[in-house]
């Protein structure tokens, strides 16, 4: 198998605020060239915290263990100045929040083009011209005029699309997207999906709770539940043949699958405190063995953390 661009190795995250809850627990995951990997899971599963840990963007209260390697180099071993060179230039991050991550004091065009100035040595005029081109890809409308305006004049959905344009502007080797469709209507979600699908050969990791969007853009899917990575497979394989009981329950609850909620099933974020398999209190196949945490089993390349397959 080809070498991974990004290797997440046994990463755990907790916050030093008196809480015993793990936000991320012993997650290992590799990202390969041209991967379009979506990490899915409900709110509170730890997927966004995992993404932030890759670029060391967590607050000082975060206690992080494990390692993250980019082309074999530990990102956790780099100095702050070295990390500044990685962020935006080599690995680009697009935050969630309907574009609230934009600076209200800088014009939209300058912000979209700023990575080209900071990491590619482009002058301001050329960078803003390129920003207008990128904004046109997302059909914001009146792009040259919008480039001169400030974020408060744009709707939340427009700001979010401008942030995505900013993320791809410097042609970073790896793109990290955190809920890129949050706050967007169905038509705009389709537009974002189409744009990401046009990024041929681009390597990206996208966290989302939108299962339909993930199916549209991903070639691989990872599933997180209660701070744990519980399943990883090719997208078509996972949607057709989910192995983990949680994944099966989650996909069965999709509208196009008939909203088949299993009796007694309900997501609960306090499952991070459960010992062993985090889903065992809700699993119809639970046994005494599930009181221990199962290892990640490999079923013909389909990885699943469940004792049924070990």
Short mmCIF file of C-alpha atoms in Angstrom, two decimals, residues 31-213:
data_model
loop_
_atom_site.label_atom_id
_atom_site.label_comp_id
_atom_site.label_asym_id
_atom_site.label_seq_id
_atom_site.Cartn_x
_atom_site.Cartn_y
_atom_site.Cartn_z
CA UNK A 31 -4.87 9.26 5.17
CA UNK A 32 -3.46 8.36 1.76
CA UNK A 33 -2.82 10.43 -1.40
CA UNK A 34 -6.07 11.40 -3.17
CA UNK A 35 -8.13 10.13 -0.22
CA UNK A 36 -11.49 11.79 0.27
CA UNK A 37 -12.15 10.61 3.80
CA UNK A 38 -15.26 11.62 5.70
CA UNK A 39 -15.51 11.07 9.45
CA UNK A 40 -19.14 10.80 10.46
CA UNK A 41 -20.86 10.64 13.82
CA UNK A 42 -23.32 12.51 15.97
CA UNK A 43 -22.56 15.77 17.77
CA UNK A 44 -20.21 15.16 20.71
CA UNK A 45 -18.54 12.06 19.24
CA UNK A 46 -15.11 13.74 19.13
CA UNK A 47 -14.67 14.11 15.39
CA UNK A 48 -14.06 17.89 15.39
CA UNK A 49 -11.70 17.64 18.39
CA UNK A 50 -9.70 15.02 16.46
CA UNK A 51 -9.40 17.37 13.49
CA UNK A 52 -8.25 20.27 15.66
CA UNK A 53 -5.65 18.07 17.36
CA UNK A 54 -3.98 17.39 14.00
CA UNK A 55 -3.04 21.06 13.60
CA UNK A 56 -2.52 21.70 17.32
CA UNK A 57 -5.37 24.18 17.44
CA UNK A 58 -6.85 22.96 20.73
CA UNK A 59 -6.87 25.26 23.78
CA UNK A 60 -4.14 25.08 26.40
CA UNK A 61 -6.44 23.08 28.69
CA UNK A 62 -6.34 20.14 26.25
CA UNK A 63 -4.17 17.20 27.29
CA UNK A 64 -3.15 15.37 24.13
CA UNK A 65 -1.26 12.08 23.84
CA UNK A 66 -0.23 9.96 20.89
CA UNK A 67 1.24 11.44 17.73
CA UNK A 68 0.30 12.85 14.33
CA UNK A 69 2.80 12.48 11.48
CA UNK A 70 2.69 14.35 8.17
CA UNK A 71 4.91 12.64 5.59
CA UNK A 72 6.63 10.88 8.48
CA UNK A 73 7.37 14.08 10.41
CA UNK A 74 5.73 14.40 13.82
CA UNK A 75 3.61 17.54 13.91
CA UNK A 76 3.64 17.38 17.70
CA UNK A 77 7.43 17.79 17.65
CA UNK A 78 7.46 20.97 15.53
CA UNK A 79 8.03 24.44 16.97
CA UNK A 80 5.20 26.98 16.84
CA UNK A 81 6.95 28.77 13.97
CA UNK A 82 7.30 25.53 12.02
CA UNK A 83 3.60 24.77 12.59
CA UNK A 84 2.72 28.20 11.18
CA UNK A 85 4.38 27.09 7.94
CA UNK A 86 2.39 23.86 7.89
CA UNK A 87 -1.00 25.45 8.61
CA UNK A 88 -2.43 26.94 5.44
CA UNK A 89 0.58 26.16 3.25
CA UNK A 90 0.74 22.36 3.51
CA UNK A 91 -2.42 21.52 5.47
CA UNK A 92 -5.42 23.81 5.13
CA UNK A 93 -8.22 23.89 7.71
CA UNK A 94 -11.75 25.16 7.08
CA UNK A 95 -13.63 25.65 10.39
CA UNK A 96 -17.33 25.18 10.97
CA UNK A 97 -19.77 27.82 12.09
CA UNK A 98 -21.39 29.45 9.03
CA UNK A 99 -18.28 31.48 8.28
CA UNK A 100 -17.97 33.00 11.74
CA UNK A 101 -14.23 32.30 11.59
CA UNK A 102 -13.74 35.22 9.19
CA UNK A 103 -12.13 38.42 10.48
CA UNK A 104 -14.82 41.15 10.54
CA UNK A 105 -12.21 43.88 9.98
CA UNK A 106 -10.78 42.54 6.71
CA UNK A 107 -12.41 42.43 3.31
CA UNK A 108 -13.71 39.10 2.04
CA UNK A 109 -11.45 39.12 -1.03
CA UNK A 110 -8.33 39.77 1.01
CA UNK A 111 -9.14 36.94 3.43
CA UNK A 112 -9.84 34.44 0.66
CA UNK A 113 -6.56 35.40 -1.02
CA UNK A 114 -4.44 35.79 2.13
CA UNK A 115 -3.03 32.21 2.05
CA UNK A 116 -1.58 33.03 -1.39
CA UNK A 117 0.21 36.05 0.09
CA UNK A 118 1.41 34.23 3.22
CA UNK A 119 2.44 30.91 1.66
CA UNK A 120 2.91 31.46 -2.08
CA UNK A 121 4.53 34.91 -2.16
CA UNK A 122 1.78 36.44 -4.31
CA UNK A 123 1.18 40.18 -4.13
CA UNK A 124 -2.11 41.52 -2.78
CA UNK A 125 -3.57 42.53 -6.16
CA UNK A 126 -2.98 39.12 -7.76
CA UNK A 127 -4.16 37.30 -4.65
CA UNK A 128 -7.47 39.17 -4.60
CA UNK A 129 -7.97 38.56 -8.34
CA UNK A 130 -7.45 34.85 -7.69
CA UNK A 131 -9.86 35.07 -4.75
CA UNK A 132 -12.56 36.40 -7.07
CA UNK A 133 -12.03 33.42 -9.40
CA UNK A 134 -12.34 31.01 -6.48
CA UNK A 135 -15.51 32.70 -5.23
CA UNK A 136 -17.03 32.28 -8.69
CA UNK A 137 -16.55 28.52 -8.37
CA UNK A 138 -19.00 28.65 -5.48
CA UNK A 139 -21.44 30.95 -7.33
CA UNK A 140 -21.63 33.59 -4.63
CA UNK A 141 -22.78 36.17 -7.20
CA UNK A 142 -21.36 39.68 -7.74
CA UNK A 143 -17.98 38.25 -6.78
CA UNK A 144 -15.89 41.34 -7.59
CA UNK A 145 -18.19 43.50 -5.48
CA UNK A 146 -18.29 40.95 -2.64
CA UNK A 147 -14.49 40.79 -2.62
CA UNK A 148 -14.43 44.47 -1.56
CA UNK A 149 -17.06 44.01 1.15
CA UNK A 150 -16.77 42.80 4.74
CA UNK A 151 -18.03 39.50 6.17
CA UNK A 152 -21.02 41.05 7.98
CA UNK A 153 -22.58 41.91 4.60
CA UNK A 154 -22.72 38.24 3.60
CA UNK A 155 -25.21 35.65 4.77
CA UNK A 156 -23.96 32.78 6.92
CA UNK A 157 -24.08 30.42 3.97
CA UNK A 158 -22.11 32.82 1.77
CA UNK A 159 -19.46 33.28 4.47
CA UNK A 160 -19.14 29.50 4.81
CA UNK A 161 -18.57 29.12 1.07
CA UNK A 162 -16.04 31.97 1.15
CA UNK A 163 -14.20 30.10 3.91
CA UNK A 164 -14.06 26.97 1.75
CA UNK A 165 -12.68 29.07 -1.13
CA UNK A 166 -10.03 30.39 1.29
CA UNK A 167 -9.17 26.83 2.30
CA UNK A 168 -8.42 25.69 -1.24
CA UNK A 169 -6.78 28.94 -2.41
CA UNK A 170 -3.14 28.03 -1.68
CA UNK A 171 -3.41 24.48 -3.10
CA UNK A 172 -2.40 22.90 0.19
CA UNK A 173 -1.62 19.21 -0.12
CA UNK A 174 -4.15 18.20 2.55
CA UNK A 175 -7.49 19.88 3.20
CA UNK A 176 -9.32 19.51 6.52
CA UNK A 177 -13.01 20.45 6.52
CA UNK A 178 -15.02 20.75 9.73
CA UNK A 179 -18.76 20.55 8.97
CA UNK A 180 -18.51 22.43 5.63
CA UNK A 181 -22.28 22.28 5.03
CA UNK A 182 -23.41 23.47 8.44
CA UNK A 183 -26.06 26.17 8.11
CA UNK A 184 -26.49 25.70 4.35
CA UNK A 185 -29.74 24.89 2.57
CA UNK A 186 -30.09 21.83 0.36
CA UNK A 187 -29.16 23.65 -2.86
CA UNK A 188 -25.98 25.08 -1.34
CA UNK A 189 -25.04 21.72 0.17
CA UNK A 190 -25.31 20.24 -3.32
CA UNK A 191 -23.08 23.04 -4.63
CA UNK A 192 -20.41 22.38 -1.99
CA UNK A 193 -20.54 18.64 -2.71
CA UNK A 194 -20.15 19.24 -6.45
CA UNK A 195 -17.19 21.57 -5.87
CA UNK A 196 -15.39 19.10 -3.58
CA UNK A 197 -15.98 16.36 -6.14
CA UNK A 198 -14.27 18.53 -8.76
CA UNK A 199 -11.05 18.60 -6.72
CA UNK A 200 -9.58 15.64 -8.58
CA UNK A 201 -6.49 14.21 -6.92
CA UNK A 202 -6.88 16.45 -3.87
CA UNK A 203 -6.48 14.77 -0.49
CA UNK A 204 -9.04 15.78 2.10
CA UNK A 205 -10.52 14.83 5.45
CA UNK A 206 -14.02 16.08 6.19
CA UNK A 207 -15.92 15.67 9.45
CA UNK A 208 -19.68 15.84 9.16
CA UNK A 209 -22.90 14.59 10.69
CA UNK A 210 -24.60 14.85 7.27
CA UNK A 211 -24.64 11.22 6.17
CA UNK A 212 -26.01 11.99 2.69
CA UNK A 213 -23.29 14.59 2.07
#
